[in-house]
PDB file of C-alpha atoms in Angstrom:
ATOM      1  CA  UNK A  25      24.095  -5.282 -26.907  1.00 66.00           C
ATOM      2  CA  UNK A  26      22.614  -8.594 -28.043  1.00 73.00           C
ATOM      3  CA  UNK A  27      24.461 -11.850 -27.610  1.00 80.00           C
ATOM      4  CA  UNK A  28      26.356 -12.792 -30.762  1.00 82.00           C
ATOM      5  CA  UNK A  29      26.054 -16.299 -32.177  1.00 80.00           C
ATOM      6  CA  UNK A  30      28.320 -16.019 -35.214  1.00 81.00           C
ATOM      7  CA  UNK A  31      32.099 -16.287 -35.473  1.00 84.00           C
ATOM      8  CA  UNK A  32      33.783 -13.017 -36.430  1.00 87.00           C
ATOM      9  CA  UNK A  33      37.503 -13.692 -36.257  1.00 83.00           C
ATOM     10  CA  UNK A  34      40.198 -11.120 -35.534  1.00 84.00           C
ATOM     11  CA  UNK A  35      40.941  -7.822 -37.260  1.00 84.00           C
ATOM     12  CA  UNK A  36      44.409  -7.746 -38.895  1.00 81.00           C
ATOM     13  CA  UNK A  37      45.415 -10.906 -36.977  1.00 82.00           C
ATOM     14  CA  UNK A  38      49.150 -10.556 -37.619  1.00 84.00           C
ATOM     15  CA  UNK A  39      49.183  -7.221 -35.796  1.00 88.00           C
ATOM     16  CA  UNK A  40      47.772  -8.904 -32.691  1.00 89.00           C
ATOM     17  CA  UNK A  41      50.276 -11.759 -33.033  1.00 91.00           C
ATOM     18  CA  UNK A  42      53.087  -9.218 -33.333  1.00 93.00           C
ATOM     19  CA  UNK A  43      52.032  -7.362 -30.185  1.00 93.00           C
ATOM     20  CA  UNK A  44      51.676 -10.580 -28.196  1.00 94.00           C
ATOM     21  CA  UNK A  45      55.016 -11.949 -29.372  1.00 95.00           C
ATOM     22  CA  UNK A  46      56.729  -8.635 -28.663  1.00 95.00           C
ATOM     23  CA  UNK A  47      55.366  -8.608 -25.113  1.00 95.00           C
ATOM     24  CA  UNK A  48      56.645 -12.147 -24.480  1.00 96.00           C
ATOM     25  CA  UNK A  49      60.103 -11.304 -25.830  1.00 96.00           C
ATOM     26  CA  UNK A  50      60.391  -8.185 -23.688  1.00 95.00           C
ATOM     27  CA  UNK A  51      59.229 -10.003 -20.558  1.00 95.00           C
ATOM     28  CA  UNK A  52      61.706 -12.790 -21.261  1.00 96.00           C
ATOM     29  CA  UNK A  53      64.509 -10.239 -21.626  1.00 95.00           C
ATOM     30  CA  UNK A  54      63.418  -8.664 -18.339  1.00 95.00           C
ATOM     31  CA  UNK A  55      63.664 -12.032 -16.593  1.00 96.00           C
ATOM     32  CA  UNK A  56      67.134 -12.682 -18.008  1.00 96.00           C
ATOM     33  CA  UNK A  57      68.295  -9.199 -17.023  1.00 94.00           C
ATOM     34  CA  UNK A  58      67.116  -9.660 -13.444  1.00 93.00           C
ATOM     35  CA  UNK A  59      68.793 -13.074 -13.264  1.00 95.00           C
ATOM     36  CA  UNK A  60      72.057 -11.498 -14.435  1.00 94.00           C
ATOM     37  CA  UNK A  61      71.575  -8.687 -11.912  1.00 93.00           C
ATOM     38  CA  UNK A  62      71.322  -6.019 -14.634  1.00 94.00           C
ATOM     39  CA  UNK A  63      68.709  -4.057 -12.762  1.00 94.00           C
ATOM     40  CA  UNK A  64      68.179  -1.030 -15.017  1.00 95.00           C
ATOM     41  CA  UNK A  65      67.858  -3.144 -18.148  1.00 95.00           C
ATOM     42  CA  UNK A  66      65.465  -5.468 -16.333  1.00 94.00           C
ATOM     43  CA  UNK A  67      63.257  -2.583 -15.261  1.00 95.00           C
ATOM     44  CA  UNK A  68      63.264  -1.135 -18.801  1.00 96.00           C
ATOM     45  CA  UNK A  69      62.395  -4.477 -20.392  1.00 94.00           C
ATOM     46  CA  UNK A  70      59.729  -5.144 -17.766  1.00 95.00           C
ATOM     47  CA  UNK A  71      58.082  -1.789 -18.364  1.00 96.00           C
ATOM     48  CA  UNK A  72      58.210  -2.305 -22.124  1.00 96.00           C
ATOM     49  CA  UNK A  73      56.815  -5.828 -21.822  1.00 95.00           C
ATOM     50  CA  UNK A  74      53.902  -4.805 -19.607  1.00 96.00           C
ATOM     51  CA  UNK A  75      53.167  -1.824 -21.839  1.00 94.00           C
ATOM     52  CA  UNK A  76      53.133  -4.015 -24.956  1.00 95.00           C
ATOM     53  CA  UNK A  77      51.045  -6.630 -23.176  1.00 95.00           C
ATOM     54  CA  UNK A  78      48.490  -3.967 -22.262  1.00 95.00           C
ATOM     55  CA  UNK A  79      48.423  -2.884 -25.919  1.00 94.00           C
ATOM     56  CA  UNK A  80      47.773  -6.467 -26.993  1.00 94.00           C
ATOM     57  CA  UNK A  81      44.949  -6.730 -24.450  1.00 95.00           C
ATOM     58  CA  UNK A  82      43.408  -3.497 -25.775  1.00 94.00           C
ATOM     59  CA  UNK A  83      43.645  -4.790 -29.335  1.00 93.00           C
ATOM     60  CA  UNK A  84      42.073  -8.115 -28.380  1.00 94.00           C
ATOM     61  CA  UNK A  85      39.228  -6.418 -26.502  1.00 94.00           C
ATOM     62  CA  UNK A  86      38.422  -4.133 -29.430  1.00 94.00           C
ATOM     63  CA  UNK A  87      38.376  -6.833 -32.061  1.00 92.00           C
ATOM     64  CA  UNK A  88      36.336  -9.258 -29.964  1.00 91.00           C
ATOM     65  CA  UNK A  89      33.974  -6.981 -28.047  1.00 93.00           C
ATOM     66  CA  UNK A  90      34.652  -3.241 -28.032  1.00 94.00           C
ATOM     67  CA  UNK A  91      33.854  -2.496 -31.670  1.00 95.00           C
ATOM     68  CA  UNK A  92      30.576  -4.397 -31.345  1.00 95.00           C
ATOM     69  CA  UNK A  93      29.559  -2.227 -28.388  1.00 95.00           C
ATOM     70  CA  UNK A  94      30.362   0.965 -30.299  1.00 97.00           C
ATOM     71  CA  UNK A  95      28.474  -0.114 -33.402  1.00 97.00           C
ATOM     72  CA  UNK A  96      25.494  -1.279 -31.336  1.00 95.00           C
ATOM     73  CA  UNK A  97      25.127   2.305 -30.155  1.00 95.00           C
ATOM     74  CA  UNK A  98      25.542   3.749 -33.641  1.00 96.00           C
ATOM     75  CA  UNK A  99      22.905   1.428 -35.108  1.00 97.00           C
ATOM     76  CA  UNK A 100      20.257   2.257 -32.522  1.00 95.00           C
ATOM     77  CA  UNK A 101      19.091   5.071 -34.818  1.00 95.00           C
ATOM     78  CA  UNK A 102      17.805   2.597 -37.420  1.00 97.00           C
ATOM     79  CA  UNK A 103      14.028   2.585 -37.716  1.00 96.00           C
ATOM     80  CA  UNK A 104      13.785  -0.972 -39.055  1.00 96.00           C
ATOM     81  CA  UNK A 105      12.668  -0.426 -42.644  1.00 97.00           C
ATOM     82  CA  UNK A 106      15.871   0.854 -44.237  1.00 98.00           C
ATOM     83  CA  UNK A 107      17.906  -0.532 -47.102  1.00 98.00           C
ATOM     84  CA  UNK A 108      21.449  -0.614 -45.741  1.00 98.00           C
ATOM     85  CA  UNK A 109      24.801  -1.216 -47.422  1.00 98.00           C
ATOM     86  CA  UNK A 110      27.947  -2.291 -45.566  1.00 98.00           C
ATOM     87  CA  UNK A 111      31.159  -1.478 -47.457  1.00 97.00           C
ATOM     88  CA  UNK A 112      33.799  -4.124 -46.757  1.00 94.00           C
ATOM     89  CA  UNK A 113      31.465  -6.236 -44.647  1.00 93.00           C
ATOM     90  CA  UNK A 114      33.925  -9.064 -43.978  1.00 90.00           C
ATOM     91  CA  UNK A 115      32.429 -11.828 -41.868  1.00 90.00           C
ATOM     92  CA  UNK A 116      29.449  -9.609 -41.074  1.00 93.00           C
ATOM     93  CA  UNK A 117      30.228  -8.043 -37.699  1.00 93.00           C
ATOM     94  CA  UNK A 118      28.416  -4.769 -38.456  1.00 96.00           C
ATOM     95  CA  UNK A 119      26.237  -6.027 -41.300  1.00 97.00           C
ATOM     96  CA  UNK A 120      24.457  -8.610 -39.184  1.00 97.00           C
ATOM     97  CA  UNK A 121      24.029  -6.316 -36.183  1.00 96.00           C
ATOM     98  CA  UNK A 122      22.252  -3.955 -38.552  1.00 97.00           C
ATOM     99  CA  UNK A 123      20.179  -6.765 -40.065  1.00 97.00           C
ATOM    100  CA  UNK A 124      18.886  -7.676 -36.602  1.00 96.00           C
ATOM    101  CA  UNK A 125      17.337  -4.203 -36.428  1.00 96.00           C
ATOM    102  CA  UNK A 126      15.911  -4.265 -39.956  1.00 97.00           C
ATOM    103  CA  UNK A 127      12.736  -6.255 -39.423  1.00 94.00           C
ATOM    104  CA  UNK A 128      11.135  -4.597 -42.466  1.00 96.00           C
ATOM    105  CA  UNK A 129      14.305  -3.696 -44.336  1.00 97.00           C
ATOM    106  CA  UNK A 130      17.348  -5.357 -45.859  1.00 97.00           C
ATOM    107  CA  UNK A 131      21.099  -5.335 -45.312  1.00 98.00           C
ATOM    108  CA  UNK A 132      23.529  -5.753 -48.207  1.00 98.00           C
ATOM    109  CA  UNK A 133      27.224  -6.410 -47.714  1.00 97.00           C
ATOM    110  CA  UNK A 134      29.969  -6.073 -50.298  1.00 97.00           C
ATOM    111  CA  UNK A 135      33.546  -7.309 -49.977  1.00 94.00           C
ATOM    112  CA  UNK A 136      36.508  -8.746 -51.855  1.00 89.00           C
ATOM    113  CA  UNK A 137      36.988 -11.275 -49.002  1.00 82.00           C
ATOM    114  CA  UNK A 138      40.699 -10.768 -48.271  1.00 73.00           C
ATOM    115  CA  UNK A 139      41.872 -12.741 -45.237  1.00 65.00           C
ATOM    116  CA  UNK A 140      44.873 -10.472 -44.567  1.00 62.00           C
ATOM    117  CA  UNK A 141      42.459  -7.812 -43.310  1.00 60.00           C
ATOM    118  CA  UNK A 142      40.408 -10.186 -41.162  1.00 61.00           C
ATOM    119  CA  UNK A 143      41.075 -13.792 -40.217  1.00 59.00           C
ATOM    120  CA  UNK A 144      38.918 -16.312 -42.081  1.00 62.00           C
ATOM    121  CA  UNK A 145      37.365 -13.601 -44.237  1.00 74.00           C
ATOM    122  CA  UNK A 146      35.215 -15.554 -46.692  1.00 83.00           C
ATOM    123  CA  UNK A 147      31.755 -15.122 -48.168  1.00 89.00           C
ATOM    124  CA  UNK A 148      30.804 -18.588 -46.927  1.00 90.00           C
ATOM    125  CA  UNK A 149      31.675 -17.570 -43.366  1.00 91.00           C
ATOM    126  CA  UNK A 150      29.543 -14.416 -43.649  1.00 92.00           C
ATOM    127  CA  UNK A 151      26.616 -16.524 -44.883  1.00 94.00           C
ATOM    128  CA  UNK A 152      27.080 -18.976 -42.031  1.00 94.00           C
ATOM    129  CA  UNK A 153      27.104 -16.111 -39.546  1.00 94.00           C
ATOM    130  CA  UNK A 154      23.919 -14.674 -41.053  1.00 95.00           C
ATOM    131  CA  UNK A 155      22.229 -18.034 -40.532  1.00 96.00           C
ATOM    132  CA  UNK A 156      23.589 -18.302 -36.977  1.00 95.00           C
ATOM    133  CA  UNK A 157      22.212 -14.854 -36.139  1.00 95.00           C
ATOM    134  CA  UNK A 158      18.837 -15.716 -37.658  1.00 95.00           C
ATOM    135  CA  UNK A 159      18.875 -12.955 -40.275  1.00 96.00           C
ATOM    136  CA  UNK A 160      19.784 -14.810 -43.483  1.00 96.00           C
ATOM    137  CA  UNK A 161      16.484 -13.775 -45.071  1.00 96.00           C
ATOM    138  CA  UNK A 162      17.332 -10.071 -44.602  1.00 96.00           C
ATOM    139  CA  UNK A 163      20.913 -10.230 -45.887  1.00 97.00           C
ATOM    140  CA  UNK A 164      22.405 -10.119 -49.375  1.00 97.00           C
ATOM    141  CA  UNK A 165      26.130 -10.622 -49.981  1.00 97.00           C
ATOM    142  CA  UNK A 166      27.902  -9.274 -53.053  1.00 96.00           C
ATOM    143  CA  UNK A 167      31.472  -9.831 -54.192  1.00 95.00           C
ATOM    144  CA  UNK A 168      32.698  -6.516 -55.517  1.00 95.00           C
ATOM    145  CA  UNK A 169      35.007  -3.523 -55.291  1.00 95.00           C
ATOM    146  CA  UNK A 170      34.036  -0.463 -53.243  1.00 96.00           C
ATOM    147  CA  UNK A 171      35.513   1.711 -55.988  1.00 97.00           C
ATOM    148  CA  UNK A 172      32.951   0.461 -58.509  1.00 97.00           C
ATOM    149  CA  UNK A 173      29.742  -0.411 -56.697  1.00 97.00           C
ATOM    150  CA  UNK A 174      27.277  -2.528 -58.731  1.00 97.00           C
ATOM    151  CA  UNK A 175      24.239  -0.585 -57.523  1.00 97.00           C
ATOM    152  CA  UNK A 176      22.101   2.193 -58.923  1.00 97.00           C
ATOM    153  CA  UNK A 177      22.130   5.810 -57.827  1.00 97.00           C
ATOM    154  CA  UNK A 178      20.347   6.401 -54.519  1.00 97.00           C
ATOM    155  CA  UNK A 179      19.763   2.693 -53.919  1.00 98.00           C
ATOM    156  CA  UNK A 180      20.328   2.736 -50.135  1.00 98.00           C
ATOM    157  CA  UNK A 181      18.984   4.632 -47.136  1.00 98.00           C
ATOM    158  CA  UNK A 182      22.038   3.962 -44.957  1.00 98.00           C
ATOM    159  CA  UNK A 183      25.670   3.173 -45.736  1.00 98.00           C
ATOM    160  CA  UNK A 184      28.076   1.893 -43.103  1.00 98.00           C
ATOM    161  CA  UNK A 185      31.715   0.838 -43.220  1.00 97.00           C
ATOM    162  CA  UNK A 186      33.999  -0.364 -40.455  1.00 95.00           C
ATOM    163  CA  UNK A 187      37.783  -0.348 -40.906  1.00 93.00           C
ATOM    164  CA  UNK A 188      37.569  -1.162 -44.595  1.00 94.00           C
ATOM    165  CA  UNK A 189      38.162   1.861 -46.811  1.00 96.00           C
ATOM    166  CA  UNK A 190      41.717   2.402 -45.513  1.00 94.00           C
ATOM    167  CA  UNK A 191      42.639  -0.980 -47.039  1.00 91.00           C
ATOM    168  CA  UNK A 192      42.230   0.477 -50.538  1.00 94.00           C
ATOM    169  CA  UNK A 193      45.699   1.393 -51.840  1.00 92.00           C
ATOM    170  CA  UNK A 194      46.216   5.015 -52.823  1.00 94.00           C
ATOM    171  CA  UNK A 195      44.377   8.212 -51.968  1.00 96.00           C
ATOM    172  CA  UNK A 196      42.702   8.267 -55.366  1.00 97.00           C
ATOM    173  CA  UNK A 197      41.213   4.822 -54.831  1.00 97.00           C
ATOM    174  CA  UNK A 198      39.899   5.716 -51.372  1.00 97.00           C
ATOM    175  CA  UNK A 199      38.400   8.930 -52.716  1.00 98.00           C
ATOM    176  CA  UNK A 200      36.665   6.950 -55.452  1.00 98.00           C
ATOM    177  CA  UNK A 201      35.189   4.577 -52.858  1.00 98.00           C
ATOM    178  CA  UNK A 202      33.732   7.504 -50.899  1.00 98.00           C
ATOM    179  CA  UNK A 203      32.371   9.016 -54.113  1.00 98.00           C
ATOM    180  CA  UNK A 204      30.717   5.715 -54.976  1.00 98.00           C
ATOM    181  CA  UNK A 205      29.211   5.498 -51.482  1.00 98.00           C
ATOM    182  CA  UNK A 206      27.795   8.984 -51.926  1.00 98.00           C
ATOM    183  CA  UNK A 207      26.390   8.054 -55.338  1.00 98.00           C
ATOM    184  CA  UNK A 208      24.434   5.011 -54.128  1.00 98.00           C
ATOM    185  CA  UNK A 209      23.118   6.797 -51.017  1.00 98.00           C
ATOM    186  CA  UNK A 210      19.659   8.292 -51.446  1.00 97.00           C
ATOM    187  CA  UNK A 211      19.122  12.016 -50.834  1.00 97.00           C
ATOM    188  CA  UNK A 212      18.654  12.484 -47.095  1.00 96.00           C
ATOM    189  CA  UNK A 213      20.399   9.173 -46.403  1.00 97.00           C
ATOM    190  CA  UNK A 214      22.880   8.511 -43.598  1.00 98.00           C
ATOM    191  CA  UNK A 215      26.533   7.495 -43.943  1.00 98.00           C
ATOM    192  CA  UNK A 216      28.598   6.139 -41.032  1.00 98.00           C
ATOM    193  CA  UNK A 217      32.269   5.308 -41.596  1.00 98.00           C
ATOM    194  CA  UNK A 218      34.536   4.026 -38.831  1.00 97.00           C
ATOM    195  CA  UNK A 219      38.254   4.019 -39.627  1.00 97.00           C
ATOM    196  CA  UNK A 220      41.556   4.700 -37.913  1.00 92.00           C
ATOM    197  CA  UNK A 221      43.063   6.429 -40.948  1.00 92.00           C
ATOM    198  CA  UNK A 222      42.040   8.985 -43.576  1.00 95.00           C
ATOM    199  CA  UNK A 223      38.705  10.098 -42.077  1.00 96.00           C
ATOM    200  CA  UNK A 224      39.679  13.743 -42.686  1.00 96.00           C
ATOM    201  CA  UNK A 225      40.206  12.918 -46.359  1.00 97.00           C
ATOM    202  CA  UNK A 226      36.824  11.166 -46.488  1.00 97.00           C
ATOM    203  CA  UNK A 227      35.236  14.299 -45.066  1.00 97.00           C
ATOM    204  CA  UNK A 228      36.983  16.490 -47.637  1.00 97.00           C
ATOM    205  CA  UNK A 229      35.674  14.275 -50.440  1.00 97.00           C
ATOM    206  CA  UNK A 230      32.112  14.450 -49.167  1.00 98.00           C
ATOM    207  CA  UNK A 231      32.252  18.215 -48.752  1.00 97.00           C
ATOM    208  CA  UNK A 232      33.526  18.532 -52.317  1.00 97.00           C
ATOM    209  CA  UNK A 233      30.377  16.655 -53.369  1.00 96.00           C
ATOM    210  CA  UNK A 234      28.162  19.190 -51.613  1.00 95.00           C
ATOM    211  CA  UNK A 235      27.619  17.390 -48.290  1.00 95.00           C
ATOM    212  CA  UNK A 236      27.519  19.959 -45.500  1.00 93.00           C
ATOM    213  CA  UNK A 237      25.957  17.883 -42.719  1.00 96.00           C
ATOM    214  CA  UNK A 238      29.142  15.976 -41.878  1.00 97.00           C
ATOM    215  CA  UNK A 239      31.239  15.602 -38.744  1.00 96.00           C
ATOM    216  CA  UNK A 240      34.041  13.483 -37.370  1.00 96.00           C
ATOM    217  CA  UNK A 241      34.333  12.225 -33.797  1.00 96.00           C
ATOM    218  CA  UNK A 242      36.404   9.823 -31.727  1.00 96.00           C
ATOM    219  CA  UNK A 243      34.820   6.411 -31.199  1.00 96.00           C
ATOM    220  CA  UNK A 244      36.353   6.154 -27.715  1.00 95.00           C
ATOM    221  CA  UNK A 245      38.539   3.655 -25.856  1.00 95.00           C
ATOM    222  CA  UNK A 246      36.437   0.646 -26.824  1.00 95.00           C
ATOM    223  CA  UNK A 247      37.653   1.113 -30.398  1.00 95.00           C
ATOM    224  CA  UNK A 248      41.384   1.414 -29.636  1.00 94.00           C
ATOM    225  CA  UNK A 249      43.653  -1.022 -31.441  1.00 92.00           C
ATOM    226  CA  UNK A 250      46.335  -1.110 -28.791  1.00 90.00           C
ATOM    227  CA  UNK A 251      45.935   2.329 -27.253  1.00 90.00           C
ATOM    228  CA  UNK A 252      44.880   5.946 -27.893  1.00 91.00           C
ATOM    229  CA  UNK A 253      47.606   6.324 -30.542  1.00 89.00           C
ATOM    230  CA  UNK A 254      45.637   3.789 -32.636  1.00 90.00           C
ATOM    231  CA  UNK A 255      42.146   5.096 -32.038  1.00 94.00           C
ATOM    232  CA  UNK A 256      39.212   4.876 -34.416  1.00 96.00           C
ATOM    233  CA  UNK A 257      37.310   7.859 -35.724  1.00 96.00           C
ATOM    234  CA  UNK A 258      33.715   7.898 -36.896  1.00 97.00           C
ATOM    235  CA  UNK A 259      32.603   9.999 -39.820  1.00 98.00           C
ATOM    236  CA  UNK A 260      28.884  10.746 -39.821  1.00 97.00           C
ATOM    237  CA  UNK A 261      27.303  12.422 -42.828  1.00 97.00           C
ATOM    238  CA  UNK A 262      23.826  13.093 -44.144  1.00 97.00           C
ATOM    239  CA  UNK A 263      23.401  13.470 -47.913  1.00 97.00           C
ATOM    240  CA  UNK A 264      21.477  16.637 -48.774  1.00 95.00           C
ATOM    241  CA  UNK A 265      17.831  16.014 -49.537  1.00 92.00           C
ATOM    242  CA  UNK A 266      16.684  17.187 -52.957  1.00 75.00           C
TER     243      UNK A 266
END
């Protein structure tokens, strides 16, 4: 994995703050319990505090390093001349990794730039990161809604999305986003969606559109947001060639 030069923030930062604060509170309660000689409560609070602290460490690792390692492996299949679209690109974590591999292609990112989903999520930050990574000339940023993509049918060879589609409220809205992704993907094109929710529903939508080359798999421990109970799945699909 190449060294990153941009600044990519934290995914759902308040969740990480909550885990960290919870661990501190539990460890503080453990200390008080031991001081008061309430042994069983102290042991319970200590176990809970260490467990929550480990969850916070897992979350921090994923958002700062683990997800990059997973996506670096996924993007190795790029040939270098593709037109790629990143749905919900944020500050460009996946978009710019792809752009580094597209020496003869182009990477387009679309987002509504909501900071609640990623700290400091702004178009200006994504542009600054593109410049820092040396790929500004290969990157286009678009402000728009995944449910109504401003692109023509079959405009892209590859579509990627990382932890973005689940942020759309309502099953109907998420289904529409997947339908739009399918529409702008060329026949024979590749779709890669990483999410910790609703990947089965995304698969159902694609199959209803006639996609048969589709599978879901676990992204592994490097994409855990706190532990295996908050793991990330990857949906890989190939649009039928005409």
